[in-house]
Amino acid sequence: MSSPATLRKTAAVTVAAKPILELRDVKISYITRAGRIDVVPALSFSLAKGEALGLVGESGCGKSTVAYAIMKYLGGAGRITNGQILFNGQDMASMSEDQLRQIRGSKLAMVYQDPMSSLNPTMRIGRQLEEVPMLHMKVGREEARQRAIRFLGEVNLPDPELIMERYPHQLSGGQQQRVVIAMALMAEPDLLVMDEPTTGLDVTVEAAVLDLVAQLRHKHDTAIIFISHNLGTVLRVCDRVGVMYFGELVEEGPIKEVFANPRHPYTRGLLDSIPTMGADKHSRRLSPIAGQVPSALARPVGCGFASRCSFCEPATCTTVPIPTIAIPGEARHQAKCVRLSELPPHRRFQVVPGEATAEIAKSGETVLGIDHLYKIYRPSGTIFDSKPAEVRALTDIELSAERGRTLAIVGESGCGKSSLAKVLTGIEVATQGKVKLIDWEIGHVPVEKRNQAQKKSIQMVFQNPDSTLNPSHTVGFAIRRALQRLRGISASQAKTQAAELLRLVNLPMEFVNRRPRQLSGGQKQRVAIARALAGDPALIIADEPVSALDVSVQAAIINLLIDLQDKRDATLVFISHDLSVVRFLADHVAVMYLGRVVEYGTVEQVYAPPYHPYTEALLSAAPVAEVGKERERIILEGTIPSATKQIPGCPFASRCPRKIGSICDDQPPPEHVTQQGHRIACHIPLGDLAKLNTRAAE
Amino acid sequence: MAQAEQALKVKSSGRFWRRLKLLTESPIGVAGAMLVLFWVFVAIFAPWLAPYDPNANNYEALADPLPNDMFLLGTDNQGRDILSRIIWGSRTVLIVAPVATFCAYVVGCILGLLSGYYRGWVDSVISRLADILLSFPAIVLYILIIMRLGPSAINVIVAVIFVASPQIIRIVRGITLEQRELDYVTAAKMRGESAIYIMLVEILPNTRGPLIVDSCLRMGYTTIQIGVLGFLGLGLPPPDPDWGGMVQETYSMMSTWPHMSLYPAIAISSLVVGFSLLADGLREISLRD
Amino acid sequence: MGAFAARRLAALIITMMVVSMLIFAAFEWTPGQVASKMLGPFATPEQVELLTEQMGLNRPAPVRYIEWVGNVLKGDLGYSTYFKTDVNNIIWDRLGNTLLLASIAFAIIVPCSIIFGVAAGMREGSKLDRTISVLSIVTTSVPEFASGVFLATIFVIILEWLPGASTLESGGDWSIASQLVLPVAVMVLFDLGYVVRMVRAAMVDVMMKPYIRTAVLKGLGFRKVVLGHALRNAMVVSLTVILLQINYLVAGVVVVETIFAYPGFGHMILESALSKDTATVEAATLIIVLIVVITQIAGDLGYMWLNPRIRFK
């Protein structure tokens, strides 16, 4: 496992002059009933052999459109209306269908966002892989099979021969994506286009896939276009980065230079809206980018970013087309901004004063107390299968949250964080143990049986902005109804209060009459927050409330949550997989694995050694968009064991890189508790853990 | 605030017009709508459009029932004017089919919502019953029900409910199972809404997309079935005109006087084709929206 | 698979039990019902009572139900008051005739629906798709008795190519084969369009799936994409619909058989129902439902076989 940093140096030497791919003034349009939409007005860049270019930007800025334009696969409505795409020097527009088929899958391959749906569900993995060499290398079935097995080995899949016989649904998400990568690499392509290849994968799985891509691209000397909304993942794989906004490449250059010294205001905005590791809500607020990507139906003459840019000077920025300007003194670094030379130098970690920066004294008042909580799902038996396996979703959870504070719950999918939310909200009831909300025991009370005061005291903000609001109801209806139910006020009172709530979440008054499909993701989440606040709850449970949003919008929602919490003194249980957001927002953190809390403490305690080995792996895997802050990655082997298995020992033992022996498998780990209340459940003593952690960091 | 209300009204009527405008972009949908509207028009103005009393026997015409200047579509085996019978027959089918379909929807939606929302034994009972009804071929079920209850308009409606509602239950149940897991339903539960409120106000409105298309198709299907019942002699009792019955009464004379069966057959086919084309147009729009 | 088959078998038995109860409850629950129906509307109450007594119909309903079920299981389907013979003597011939009609129609519908459905669905919105779609909408919208009238007008009256009645009597002017043409044509016309649209919808859905994009961007030709990747997935969804057509073909033929005076099962159900021949109707209904339920099980098994997601859980 060699670090990508060293690999990148060797890459710099091998970069050849002849470009594999060149885009010249490419204009991509969609023909719709509303007219022609120029999604990408004029895009130019080139990619040399073996080079990796990252394309980043918010959703809707045209990244994926560019990827599919390169594959010449834009669907019925998409057209390349101007310019040229040259692949190996040949204009793709002049290629016949036959020529196109010959290079697709052989010279030019793609890896897709959602690996599960990218694989044919009714075909064995083997067949799907064999097709590639049989088609492009004209080899027989047996030879193709051997090649497929070899490539499955190359993407580090254990037992390739077994995988060949499997169907896609029998593999985990990470394994599926490795299969797709193997499929793409089998004909040794010159260019690999990767469209959000790790989105939707767990952090530790993502880290492993990224490392694999970084390794393989050097081994096969493949050029890569890597599309991602996550700046941290791009930094791990790419040499260069292009920042896209509104269909244009607003900044492009060597990735380290761009991230360390961003020039374009949009690049700066993107970087500033990400919480950096080490920053927290007491020192600063995040700086979101105001507004949203405008409609491509009416493309302005000047700078596309002008309407959202804080440096914009209408006279110079919006009257003439903006040229791309090379940055003096930096090779191959350019930006599309006329005021480039007038901009102040960028300081990444400047402190934006928040409304409440002072540390509030410990309130000490416990709003939520969870005591030895178990949740076991027992599927009801049928006549033929009387004893289906039970699922242990939560095992012996012990946590508490104080008034006005944030308790973050971190873990990957399947760790039990959503089950915990369901028990707290009363959608499910506990199997064993207690949940105390203020003065009430609510762990065994389903939401239908909770009294008015209890319902009022606990509300939730959900992950998916598209399902959080009823598509049939207006925003105003949703908020008014919540007010009437939770506060028991009249319809006319509800109207005025709904207006107030909208103002509180920074939405304009007109929104009362909008329906969810007229809102953006961030706006929907604001409405959802307003609705949750209707009853002025003591406890808000936020289940991944920003994970479906763009970073710039994410920042605004996080700021909103912090401000509201300060104003209302509400307790927040913040469920997330994003460690940098948690670091920024939380007061206390619980790390969960397979239904158990493996580490708990204040945010300072959890984010500093000694770590639980799982926390350590998570932290090392989290993508960081800061040059020089990359850590040595700890790659977790295997997948999370099934929750139906009875595990006598430590739940993490099967994947733990710091496993000390059979004791980990056989005996439940002791919970070490420090005097400050930091808890770690591990067989390794705390002192030894701290030593191991610091050694790894060096 | 009054202004906002006003805006809301404009908005919702705007939605309606927008959809209507969308429909006009689908030639198939427009053709279907025209056919259906034509028959609706005929049914409404039947008393003014029909040249004769549909049940009046003209014995002179029996000798030469072929179409002529007096009887544009000819006369039937009892000397009745076929055009007038077709015009009045449109009333029967355009009242019975929508009423029956609507009733089947009411039953289907209620049971489908209950089944999908409560799951467990409620679902088992409702779904089992629906499955059992579905394991009778539709036409056999019709024959059994009419045989048991006797032929009449009300019984035809009852039969349609038994035949159509199990399928509607399945559709609504499926959508409900999906919707009940969505976060907005959880949010409603957390603010203490009753189950009835959640089913009717939160979930039911979101079933309308698939149900609008389905109801249009089903209306055509019900029309066919009412015609078939008439053709089999299980429909409305004579002498009131009913398209299926008209074919039944004259079918044995096909070899000599094909026009007696041909015109009512054309009438019912055009109405059903209208419903089906309209449904297809609506489906196309719902995909675009 | 084994557990599934066992579960379905249990469901089949339960369904058949409930169905038999429903039928019994509908037609034989009230003691006087059977007798008065047998005697007709002009019978006096005394006559009804006498017959009821003679037939043992005044015993409790559950007892009579169990007796009836017992008889059916023994193969005794009762006496047909309409055909004036044991139900067994009439019902199997009729079923055979209908199966002949149904299997010919099914043999035409399956390949045609797959070919047309796939051809229409593989390129949504193409001219071919629109033509096939509109044609199938129109043909399924014409009731069978109407298309019977249309076809008879053309082929029997105007062209005189085919017979107007299909009584399956040989030795006349028309061969058995020529008698089958119009009934089969009406059934195919009415049913084919529906199945084509279902297959087309499944195909359209599959063609928009990301794995089809994967196949295209692998460099596979369109033919290979459609036949190698899309077809099987489209069939997973369509199979159930296709098999369900057997029900229509076996029972829905009532109309077709009535139009062409075809001596089939459906026509028999109608005749016996119109003349209140309870025993024949009951037996026929039980047989029909049994066929339907068995087809459903076959459909489910086929679905499992085609869909590895269920086969390899």
PDB file of N, CA, C and O in Angstrom, chain A residues 33 425 427 447 455 458-460 462 464 467-473 477 481-482 485-486 495 513 515 517-518 531, chain B residues 1 4-5 7-8 11 15 18 22 25 182-184 186-187 189-193 197 201-203 205-206 208 288-289:
ATOM      1  N   ARG A  33     -39.079  20.625 -24.805  1.00  0.00           N
ATOM      2  CA  ARG A  33     -40.279  21.288 -25.284  1.00  0.00           C
ATOM      3  C   ARG A  33     -40.213  22.784 -24.987  1.00  0.00           C
ATOM      4  O   ARG A  33     -40.822  23.594 -25.660  1.00  0.00           O
ATOM      5  N   THR A 425     -38.073   8.201  18.314  1.00  0.00           N
ATOM      6  CA  THR A 425     -39.273   8.878  17.819  1.00  0.00           C
ATOM      7  C   THR A 425     -40.536   8.071  18.052  1.00  0.00           C
ATOM      8  O   THR A 425     -41.632   8.564  17.824  1.00  0.00           O
ATOM      9  N   ILE A 427     -41.418   5.367  16.417  1.00  0.00           N
ATOM     10  CA  ILE A 427     -41.870   4.610  15.247  1.00  0.00           C
ATOM     11  C   ILE A 427     -41.693   3.121  15.550  1.00  0.00           C
ATOM     12  O   ILE A 427     -42.449   2.277  15.105  1.00  0.00           O
ATOM     13  N   VAL A 447     -45.381   5.975  19.124  1.00  0.00           N
ATOM     14  CA  VAL A 447     -45.731   7.383  18.930  1.00  0.00           C
ATOM     15  C   VAL A 447     -47.239   7.610  19.034  1.00  0.00           C
ATOM     16  O   VAL A 447     -47.686   8.645  19.520  1.00  0.00           O
ATOM     17  N   LYS A 455     -45.176  14.302  22.422  1.00  0.00           N
ATOM     18  CA  LYS A 455     -45.054  14.480  20.970  1.00  0.00           C
ATOM     19  C   LYS A 455     -44.432  15.830  20.640  1.00  0.00           C
ATOM     20  O   LYS A 455     -43.603  15.961  19.747  1.00  0.00           O
ATOM     21  N   ILE A 458     -40.472  16.142  21.068  1.00  0.00           N
ATOM     22  CA  ILE A 458     -39.469  15.467  20.252  1.00  0.00           C
ATOM     23  C   ILE A 458     -39.905  15.505  18.791  1.00  0.00           C
ATOM     24  O   ILE A 458     -41.012  15.118  18.446  1.00  0.00           O
ATOM     25  N   GLN A 459     -39.087  16.080  17.947  1.00  0.00           N
ATOM     26  CA  GLN A 459     -39.409  16.180  16.528  1.00  0.00           C
ATOM     27  C   GLN A 459     -38.193  15.777  15.708  1.00  0.00           C
ATOM     28  O   GLN A 459     -37.095  15.663  16.230  1.00  0.00           O
ATOM     29  N   MET A 460     -38.419  15.570  14.435  1.00  0.00           N
ATOM     30  CA  MET A 460     -37.354  14.983  13.628  1.00  0.00           C
ATOM     31  C   MET A 460     -37.164  15.710  12.297  1.00  0.00           C
ATOM     32  O   MET A 460     -38.114  16.200  11.700  1.00  0.00           O
ATOM     33  N   PHE A 462     -35.491  14.829   8.541  1.00  0.00           N
ATOM     34  CA  PHE A 462     -35.129  13.587   7.859  1.00  0.00           C
ATOM     35  C   PHE A 462     -34.035  13.798   6.825  1.00  0.00           C
ATOM     36  O   PHE A 462     -33.705  14.915   6.449  1.00  0.00           O
ATOM     37  N   ASN A 464     -33.844  12.511   3.479  1.00  0.00           N
ATOM     38  CA  ASN A 464     -34.118  12.688   2.061  1.00  0.00           C
ATOM     39  C   ASN A 464     -35.064  13.856   1.824  1.00  0.00           C
ATOM     40  O   ASN A 464     -36.238  13.769   2.137  1.00  0.00           O
ATOM     41  N   SER A 467     -38.550  13.137   0.151  1.00  0.00           N
ATOM     42  CA  SER A 467     -39.671  12.420   0.742  1.00  0.00           C
ATOM     43  C   SER A 467     -40.106  13.047   2.063  1.00  0.00           C
ATOM     44  O   SER A 467     -41.054  12.595   2.681  1.00  0.00           O
ATOM     45  N   THR A 468     -39.424  14.088   2.486  1.00  0.00           N
ATOM     46  CA  THR A 468     -39.728  14.654   3.792  1.00  0.00           C
ATOM     47  C   THR A 468     -41.020  15.465   3.766  1.00  0.00           C
ATOM     48  O   THR A 468     -41.687  15.620   4.774  1.00  0.00           O
ATOM     49  N   LEU A 469     -41.377  15.997   2.593  1.00  0.00           N
ATOM     50  CA  LEU A 469     -42.613  16.772   2.481  1.00  0.00           C
ATOM     51  C   LEU A 469     -43.593  16.034   1.586  1.00  0.00           C
ATOM     52  O   LEU A 469     -43.189  15.408   0.611  1.00  0.00           O
ATOM     53  N   ASN A 470     -44.859  16.144   1.934  1.00  0.00           N
ATOM     54  CA  ASN A 470     -45.888  15.505   1.112  1.00  0.00           C
ATOM     55  C   ASN A 470     -46.038  16.283  -0.193  1.00  0.00           C
ATOM     56  O   ASN A 470     -46.377  17.462  -0.178  1.00  0.00           O
ATOM     57  N   PRO A 471     -45.797  15.607  -1.325  1.00  0.00           N
ATOM     58  CA  PRO A 471     -45.829  16.327  -2.611  1.00  0.00           C
ATOM     59  C   PRO A 471     -47.191  16.942  -2.925  1.00  0.00           C
ATOM     60  O   PRO A 471     -47.272  17.852  -3.744  1.00  0.00           O
ATOM     61  N   SER A 472     -48.237  16.478  -2.268  1.00  0.00           N
ATOM     62  CA  SER A 472     -49.572  16.995  -2.569  1.00  0.00           C
ATOM     63  C   SER A 472     -49.908  18.254  -1.778  1.00  0.00           C
ATOM     64  O   SER A 472     -50.914  18.885  -2.042  1.00  0.00           O
ATOM     65  N   HIS A 473     -49.140  18.565  -0.758  1.00  0.00           N
ATOM     66  CA  HIS A 473     -49.493  19.699   0.102  1.00  0.00           C
ATOM     67  C   HIS A 473     -48.545  20.873  -0.091  1.00  0.00           C
ATOM     68  O   HIS A 473     -47.373  20.673  -0.382  1.00  0.00           O
ATOM     69  N   PHE A 477     -49.404  24.684   4.133  1.00  0.00           N
ATOM     70  CA  PHE A 477     -50.263  23.674   4.741  1.00  0.00           C
ATOM     71  C   PHE A 477     -49.459  22.809   5.706  1.00  0.00           C
ATOM     72  O   PHE A 477     -49.878  22.564   6.842  1.00  0.00           O
ATOM     73  N   ARG A 481     -50.353  22.923   9.635  1.00  0.00           N
ATOM     74  CA  ARG A 481     -50.905  21.704  10.225  1.00  0.00           C
ATOM     75  C   ARG A 481     -50.076  21.288  11.450  1.00  0.00           C
ATOM     76  O   ARG A 481     -50.619  20.921  12.494  1.00  0.00           O
ATOM     77  N   ALA A 482     -48.748  21.377  11.307  1.00  0.00           N
ATOM     78  CA  ALA A 482     -47.886  21.019  12.439  1.00  0.00           C
ATOM     79  C   ALA A 482     -48.154  21.947  13.618  1.00  0.00           C
ATOM     80  O   ALA A 482     -48.240  21.512  14.768  1.00  0.00           O
ATOM     81  N   ARG A 485     -51.553  21.085  15.237  1.00  0.00           N
ATOM     82  CA  ARG A 485     -51.546  19.825  15.977  1.00  0.00           C
ATOM     83  C   ARG A 485     -50.705  19.935  17.244  1.00  0.00           C
ATOM     84  O   ARG A 485     -51.080  19.433  18.286  1.00  0.00           O
ATOM     85  N   LEU A 486     -49.528  20.542  17.116  1.00  0.00           N
ATOM     86  CA  LEU A 486     -48.606  20.496  18.245  1.00  0.00           C
ATOM     87  C   LEU A 486     -48.864  21.597  19.264  1.00  0.00           C
ATOM     88  O   LEU A 486     -48.619  21.425  20.446  1.00  0.00           O
ATOM     89  N   LYS A 495     -51.580  30.667  10.842  1.00  0.00           N
ATOM     90  CA  LYS A 495     -51.127  31.372   9.650  1.00  0.00           C
ATOM     91  C   LYS A 495     -50.017  32.363   9.975  1.00  0.00           C
ATOM     92  O   LYS A 495     -48.985  32.396   9.305  1.00  0.00           O
ATOM     93  N   ASN A 513     -47.273  29.150  -0.536  1.00  0.00           N
ATOM     94  CA  ASN A 513     -48.127  28.560  -1.567  1.00  0.00           C
ATOM     95  C   ASN A 513     -47.394  27.624  -2.504  1.00  0.00           C
ATOM     96  O   ASN A 513     -47.965  27.103  -3.438  1.00  0.00           O
ATOM     97  N   ARG A 515     -45.451  24.231  -3.773  1.00  0.00           N
ATOM     98  CA  ARG A 515     -45.460  22.802  -3.511  1.00  0.00           C
ATOM     99  C   ARG A 515     -44.035  22.274  -3.556  1.00  0.00           C
ATOM    100  O   ARG A 515     -43.169  22.867  -4.217  1.00  0.00           O
ATOM    101  N   ARG A 517     -42.386  20.211  -5.173  1.00  0.00           N
ATOM    102  CA  ARG A 517     -41.585  20.014  -6.379  1.00  0.00           C
ATOM    103  C   ARG A 517     -41.098  21.329  -6.979  1.00  0.00           C
ATOM    104  O   ARG A 517     -40.276  21.329  -7.884  1.00  0.00           O
ATOM    105  N   GLN A 518     -41.596  22.449  -6.429  1.00  0.00           N
ATOM    106  CA  GLN A 518     -41.078  23.743  -6.885  1.00  0.00           C
ATOM    107  C   GLN A 518     -39.890  24.217  -6.046  1.00  0.00           C
ATOM    108  O   GLN A 518     -39.411  25.320  -6.234  1.00  0.00           O
ATOM    109  N   ARG A 531     -40.985  22.945  10.085  1.00  0.00           N
ATOM    110  CA  ARG A 531     -42.064  22.076  10.544  1.00  0.00           C
ATOM    111  C   ARG A 531     -41.680  21.399  11.870  1.00  0.00           C
ATOM    112  O   ARG A 531     -42.489  21.280  12.778  1.00  0.00           O
TER     113      ARG A 531
ATOM    114  N   MET B   1     -52.770  38.354   3.286  1.00  0.00           N
ATOM    115  CA  MET B   1     -53.000  36.910   3.248  1.00  0.00           C
ATOM    116  C   MET B   1     -54.056  36.543   2.203  1.00  0.00           C
ATOM    117  O   MET B   1     -53.959  35.519   1.548  1.00  0.00           O
ATOM    118  N   ALA B   4     -52.622  36.054  -0.968  1.00  0.00           N
ATOM    119  CA  ALA B   4     -51.969  34.761  -1.119  1.00  0.00           C
ATOM    120  C   ALA B   4     -52.985  33.694  -1.505  1.00  0.00           C
ATOM    121  O   ALA B   4     -52.729  32.854  -2.376  1.00  0.00           O
ATOM    122  N   GLU B   5     -54.146  33.749  -0.846  1.00  0.00           N
ATOM    123  CA  GLU B   5     -55.211  32.795  -1.179  1.00  0.00           C
ATOM    124  C   GLU B   5     -55.550  32.899  -2.657  1.00  0.00           C
ATOM    125  O   GLU B   5     -55.696  31.906  -3.352  1.00  0.00           O
ATOM    126  N   ALA B   7     -53.697  33.987  -5.003  1.00  0.00           N
ATOM    127  CA  ALA B   7     -52.596  33.446  -5.793  1.00  0.00           C
ATOM    128  C   ALA B   7     -52.698  31.930  -5.857  1.00  0.00           C
ATOM    129  O   ALA B   7     -52.454  31.306  -6.885  1.00  0.00           O
ATOM    130  N   LEU B   8     -53.113  31.342  -4.738  1.00  0.00           N
ATOM    131  CA  LEU B   8     -53.223  29.896  -4.675  1.00  0.00           C
ATOM    132  C   LEU B   8     -54.255  29.409  -5.682  1.00  0.00           C
ATOM    133  O   LEU B   8     -54.058  28.440  -6.387  1.00  0.00           O
ATOM    134  N   LYS B  11     -53.034  29.633  -9.067  1.00  0.00           N
ATOM    135  CA  LYS B  11     -52.042  28.596  -9.254  1.00  0.00           C
ATOM    136  C   LYS B  11     -52.707  27.255  -9.586  1.00  0.00           C
ATOM    137  O   LYS B  11     -52.325  26.579 -10.520  1.00  0.00           O
ATOM    138  N   ARG B  15     -52.638  24.958 -12.908  1.00  0.00           N
ATOM    139  CA  ARG B  15     -52.214  23.577 -13.064  1.00  0.00           C
ATOM    140  C   ARG B  15     -53.156  22.814 -13.991  1.00  0.00           C
ATOM    141  O   ARG B  15     -52.739  22.073 -14.857  1.00  0.00           O
ATOM    142  N   ARG B  18     -52.719  23.944 -17.489  1.00  0.00           N
ATOM    143  CA  ARG B  18     -51.435  23.494 -18.012  1.00  0.00           C
ATOM    144  C   ARG B  18     -51.548  22.038 -18.472  1.00  0.00           C
ATOM    145  O   ARG B  18     -51.065  21.641 -19.512  1.00  0.00           O
ATOM    146  N   LEU B  22     -51.180  20.398 -22.050  1.00  0.00           N
ATOM    147  CA  LEU B  22     -50.292  19.269 -22.317  1.00  0.00           C
ATOM    148  C   LEU B  22     -51.015  18.177 -23.094  1.00  0.00           C
ATOM    149  O   LEU B  22     -50.467  17.578 -23.999  1.00  0.00           O
ATOM    150  N   GLU B  25     -51.105  18.302 -26.675  1.00  0.00           N
ATOM    151  CA  GLU B  25     -49.883  17.974 -27.399  1.00  0.00           C
ATOM    152  C   GLU B  25     -49.813  16.497 -27.753  1.00  0.00           C
ATOM    153  O   GLU B  25     -48.922  16.063 -28.462  1.00  0.00           O
ATOM    154  N   LEU B 182     -42.485   6.557   3.746  1.00  0.00           N
ATOM    155  CA  LEU B 182     -41.809   7.818   3.449  1.00  0.00           C
ATOM    156  C   LEU B 182     -41.821   8.730   4.667  1.00  0.00           C
ATOM    157  O   LEU B 182     -42.681   8.630   5.547  1.00  0.00           O
ATOM    158  N   ASP B 183     -40.855   9.642   4.663  1.00  0.00           N
ATOM    159  CA  ASP B 183     -40.651  10.455   5.852  1.00  0.00           C
ATOM    160  C   ASP B 183     -41.833  11.355   6.174  1.00  0.00           C
ATOM    161  O   ASP B 183     -42.090  11.655   7.337  1.00  0.00           O
ATOM    162  N   TYR B 184     -42.569  11.799   5.163  1.00  0.00           N
ATOM    163  CA  TYR B 184     -43.655  12.710   5.496  1.00  0.00           C
ATOM    164  C   TYR B 184     -44.749  12.011   6.286  1.00  0.00           C
ATOM    165  O   TYR B 184     -45.457  12.650   7.070  1.00  0.00           O
ATOM    166  N   THR B 186     -44.032   9.592   8.515  1.00  0.00           N
ATOM    167  CA  THR B 186     -43.442   9.580   9.853  1.00  0.00           C
ATOM    168  C   THR B 186     -43.661  10.928  10.529  1.00  0.00           C
ATOM    169  O   THR B 186     -44.039  10.988  11.702  1.00  0.00           O
ATOM    170  N   ALA B 187     -43.439  12.002   9.766  1.00  0.00           N
ATOM    171  CA  ALA B 187     -43.626  13.342  10.336  1.00  0.00           C
ATOM    172  C   ALA B 187     -45.067  13.523  10.801  1.00  0.00           C
ATOM    173  O   ALA B 187     -45.322  14.098  11.867  1.00  0.00           O
ATOM    174  N   LYS B 189     -47.122  11.175  11.765  1.00  0.00           N
ATOM    175  CA  LYS B 189     -47.314  10.378  12.989  1.00  0.00           C
ATOM    176  C   LYS B 189     -46.730  11.112  14.190  1.00  0.00           C
ATOM    177  O   LYS B 189     -47.298  11.111  15.268  1.00  0.00           O
ATOM    178  N   MET B 190     -45.589  11.760  13.962  1.00  0.00           N
ATOM    179  CA  MET B 190     -44.925  12.411  15.094  1.00  0.00           C
ATOM    180  C   MET B 190     -45.666  13.632  15.577  1.00  0.00           C
ATOM    181  O   MET B 190     -45.446  14.087  16.698  1.00  0.00           O
ATOM    182  N   ARG B 191     -46.535  14.225  14.728  1.00  0.00           N
ATOM    183  CA  ARG B 191     -47.313  15.317  15.268  1.00  0.00           C
ATOM    184  C   ARG B 191     -48.679  14.815  15.714  1.00  0.00           C
ATOM    185  O   ARG B 191     -49.570  15.598  16.001  1.00  0.00           O
ATOM    186  N   GLY B 192     -48.840  13.495  15.758  1.00  0.00           N
ATOM    187  CA  GLY B 192     -50.013  12.922  16.389  1.00  0.00           C
ATOM    188  C   GLY B 192     -51.244  12.823  15.510  1.00  0.00           C
ATOM    189  O   GLY B 192     -52.359  12.843  16.013  1.00  0.00           O
ATOM    190  N   GLU B 193     -51.041  12.717  14.192  1.00  0.00           N
ATOM    191  CA  GLU B 193     -52.205  12.579  13.329  1.00  0.00           C
ATOM    192  C   GLU B 193     -52.820  11.194  13.487  1.00  0.00           C
ATOM    193  O   GLU B 193     -52.111  10.210  13.706  1.00  0.00           O
ATOM    194  N   TYR B 197     -56.657  10.237   9.232  1.00  0.00           N
ATOM    195  CA  TYR B 197     -56.120  11.453   8.630  1.00  0.00           C
ATOM    196  C   TYR B 197     -54.949  11.105   7.710  1.00  0.00           C
ATOM    197  O   TYR B 197     -54.870  11.573   6.575  1.00  0.00           O
ATOM    198  N   VAL B 201     -55.720  12.109   4.044  1.00  0.00           N
ATOM    199  CA  VAL B 201     -55.171  13.427   3.685  1.00  0.00           C
ATOM    200  C   VAL B 201     -53.721  13.319   3.219  1.00  0.00           C
ATOM    201  O   VAL B 201     -53.294  14.051   2.333  1.00  0.00           O
ATOM    202  N   GLU B 202     -52.960  12.422   3.818  1.00  0.00           N
ATOM    203  CA  GLU B 202     -51.544  12.352   3.442  1.00  0.00           C
ATOM    204  C   GLU B 202     -51.312  11.380   2.272  1.00  0.00           C
ATOM    205  O   GLU B 202     -50.622  11.708   1.321  1.00  0.00           O
ATOM    206  N   ILE B 203     -51.859  10.184   2.381  1.00  0.00           N
ATOM    207  CA  ILE B 203     -51.511   9.159   1.383  1.00  0.00           C
ATOM    208  C   ILE B 203     -52.418   9.205   0.148  1.00  0.00           C
ATOM    209  O   ILE B 203     -51.935   9.222  -0.977  1.00  0.00           O
ATOM    210  N   PRO B 205     -54.100  11.445  -1.604  1.00  0.00           N
ATOM    211  CA  PRO B 205     -53.845  12.363  -2.728  1.00  0.00           C
ATOM    212  C   PRO B 205     -52.669  11.926  -3.590  1.00  0.00           C
ATOM    213  O   PRO B 205     -52.628  12.214  -4.776  1.00  0.00           O
ATOM    214  N   ASN B 206     -51.726  11.208  -3.014  1.00  0.00           N
ATOM    215  CA  ASN B 206     -50.556  10.814  -3.792  1.00  0.00           C
ATOM    216  C   ASN B 206     -50.788   9.578  -4.646  1.00  0.00           C
ATOM    217  O   ASN B 206     -49.895   9.141  -5.364  1.00  0.00           O
ATOM    218  N   ARG B 208     -53.220   9.617  -6.796  1.00  0.00           N
ATOM    219  CA  ARG B 208     -54.057  10.044  -7.915  1.00  0.00           C
ATOM    220  C   ARG B 208     -53.373   9.891  -9.273  1.00  0.00           C
ATOM    221  O   ARG B 208     -54.035   9.545 -10.236  1.00  0.00           O
ATOM    222  N   ARG B 288     -44.482  12.905 -18.320  1.00  0.00           N
ATOM    223  CA  ARG B 288     -43.727  14.142 -18.559  1.00  0.00           C
ATOM    224  C   ARG B 288     -43.687  15.011 -17.319  1.00  0.00           C
ATOM    225  O   ARG B 288     -42.744  15.718 -17.076  1.00  0.00           O
ATOM    226  N   ASP B 289     -44.758  14.974 -16.556  1.00  0.00           N
ATOM    227  CA  ASP B 289     -44.907  15.933 -15.466  1.00  0.00           C
ATOM    228  C   ASP B 289     -43.854  15.772 -14.391  1.00  0.00           C
ATOM    229  O   ASP B 289     -43.613  14.709 -13.913  1.00  0.00           O
TER     230      ASP B 289
END
